[in-house]
Amino acid sequence: MTAPAGGAHGGPVVVDARGLRCPAPVIRLARAARDSPAGTELTVLATDPAAVHDVPAWARMRGHELVSSAEDDGVHTITVRTR
């Protein structure tokens, strides 16, 4: 589920894709990005290791910027900024 608050002025939008397998994390991210203005940071939380490759690839293909990527105790946190 995507957090309702956030965006360019309210902090990152969180896309919680924990427990979901490929391609669900990217699909949820794409849905959140579709309605987000340029400059919005979207943070994906994912437990699927494929998200580490899939999310940055999706961001490149859509012209968005990868802001950060980290992993803690099996949860990958990947932030992209819309353009």
mmCIF file of C-alpha atoms in Angstrom:
data_model
loop_
_atom_site.group_PDB
_atom_site.id
_atom_site.type_symbol
_atom_site.label_atom_id
_atom_site.label_comp_id
_atom_site.label_asym_id
_atom_site.label_seq_id
_atom_site.Cartn_x
_atom_site.Cartn_y
_atom_site.Cartn_z
ATOM 1 C CA MET A 1 0.000 0.000 0.000
ATOM 2 C CA THR A 2 1.186 3.538 -0.687
ATOM 3 C CA ALA A 3 1.217 6.053 2.147
ATOM 4 C CA PRO A 4 -1.293 8.844 1.474
ATOM 5 C CA ALA A 5 0.898 11.722 2.656
ATOM 6 C CA GLY A 6 4.117 12.872 1.089
ATOM 7 C CA GLY A 7 5.333 14.222 -2.159
ATOM 8 C CA ALA A 8 7.481 17.073 -3.313
ATOM 9 C CA HIS A 9 6.705 19.198 -0.242
ATOM 10 C CA GLY A 10 5.647 16.654 2.374
ATOM 11 C CA GLY A 11 8.560 14.233 2.344
ATOM 12 C CA PRO A 12 8.861 10.989 0.429
ATOM 13 C CA VAL A 13 5.872 8.909 -0.578
ATOM 14 C CA VAL A 14 6.326 5.404 0.842
ATOM 15 C CA VAL A 15 5.418 2.445 -1.355
ATOM 16 C CA ASP A 16 5.265 -0.579 0.938
ATOM 17 C CA ALA A 17 5.943 -3.645 -1.198
ATOM 18 C CA ARG A 18 7.307 -5.859 1.562
ATOM 19 C CA GLY A 19 6.333 -9.474 1.061
ATOM 20 C CA LEU A 20 5.548 -8.963 -2.632
ATOM 21 C CA ARG A 21 7.454 -10.616 -5.468
ATOM 22 C CA CYS A 22 8.517 -9.243 -8.833
ATOM 23 C CA PRO A 23 6.958 -7.410 -10.627
ATOM 24 C CA ALA A 24 4.612 -6.131 -7.880
ATOM 25 C CA PRO A 25 7.072 -3.647 -6.262
ATOM 26 C CA VAL A 26 7.656 -1.896 -9.601
ATOM 27 C CA ILE A 27 3.950 -1.940 -10.452
ATOM 28 C CA ARG A 28 3.102 -0.260 -7.145
ATOM 29 C CA LEU A 29 5.899 2.265 -7.668
ATOM 30 C CA ALA A 30 4.651 3.063 -11.172
ATOM 31 C CA ARG A 31 1.119 3.651 -9.852
ATOM 32 C CA ALA A 32 2.399 6.027 -7.179
ATOM 33 C CA ALA A 33 4.616 7.887 -9.667
ATOM 34 C CA ARG A 34 1.815 8.305 -12.201
ATOM 35 C CA ASP A 35 -0.053 10.747 -9.948
ATOM 36 C CA SER A 36 3.015 12.459 -8.486
ATOM 37 C CA PRO A 37 4.328 15.834 -9.629
ATOM 38 C CA ALA A 38 7.913 16.236 -10.804
ATOM 39 C CA GLY A 39 10.344 16.324 -7.902
ATOM 40 C CA THR A 40 8.400 13.868 -5.754
ATOM 41 C CA GLU A 41 10.519 11.349 -3.877
ATOM 42 C CA LEU A 42 9.076 7.863 -3.781
ATOM 43 C CA THR A 43 10.578 5.344 -1.363
ATOM 44 C CA VAL A 44 9.987 1.661 -2.036
ATOM 45 C CA LEU A 45 10.239 -0.825 0.826
ATOM 46 C CA ALA A 46 10.759 -4.309 -0.607
ATOM 47 C CA THR A 47 11.850 -7.718 0.625
ATOM 48 C CA ASP A 48 12.240 -9.156 -2.879
ATOM 49 C CA PRO A 49 15.965 -9.005 -3.774
ATOM 50 C CA ALA A 50 15.038 -8.415 -7.430
ATOM 51 C CA ALA A 51 13.780 -4.939 -6.487
ATOM 52 C CA VAL A 52 17.412 -3.818 -6.085
ATOM 53 C CA HIS A 53 17.803 -4.193 -9.863
ATOM 54 C CA ASP A 54 14.219 -3.691 -11.033
ATOM 55 C CA VAL A 55 13.488 -0.342 -9.363
ATOM 56 C CA PRO A 56 16.634 1.458 -10.640
ATOM 57 C CA ALA A 57 16.043 0.001 -14.131
ATOM 58 C CA TRP A 58 12.440 1.238 -14.092
ATOM 59 C CA ALA A 59 13.607 4.685 -12.926
ATOM 60 C CA ARG A 60 16.159 4.909 -15.769
ATOM 61 C CA MET A 61 13.601 3.841 -18.374
ATOM 62 C CA ARG A 62 11.127 6.473 -17.155
ATOM 63 C CA GLY A 63 13.701 9.261 -16.841
ATOM 64 C CA HIS A 64 13.535 9.437 -13.037
ATOM 65 C CA GLU A 65 16.524 9.810 -10.711
ATOM 66 C CA LEU A 66 17.734 7.153 -8.277
ATOM 67 C CA VAL A 67 18.291 8.992 -4.985
ATOM 68 C CA SER A 68 19.374 6.189 -2.656
ATOM 69 C CA SER A 69 19.374 2.469 -2.078
ATOM 70 C CA ALA A 70 20.021 0.615 1.169
ATOM 71 C CA GLU A 71 19.306 -2.721 2.803
ATOM 72 C CA ASP A 72 18.646 -3.429 6.466
ATOM 73 C CA ASP A 73 17.725 -6.846 7.822
ATOM 74 C CA GLY A 74 16.328 -8.045 4.500
ATOM 75 C CA VAL A 75 14.325 -4.906 3.700
ATOM 76 C CA HIS A 76 15.506 -2.910 0.708
ATOM 77 C CA THR A 77 14.784 0.817 0.819
ATOM 78 C CA ILE A 78 15.058 2.427 -2.614
ATOM 79 C CA THR A 79 14.220 6.076 -3.241
ATOM 80 C CA VAL A 80 13.636 7.661 -6.640
ATOM 81 C CA ARG A 81 12.760 11.245 -7.589
ATOM 82 C CA THR A 82 10.264 11.854 -10.363
ATOM 83 C CA ARG A 83 11.094 14.166 -13.250
#
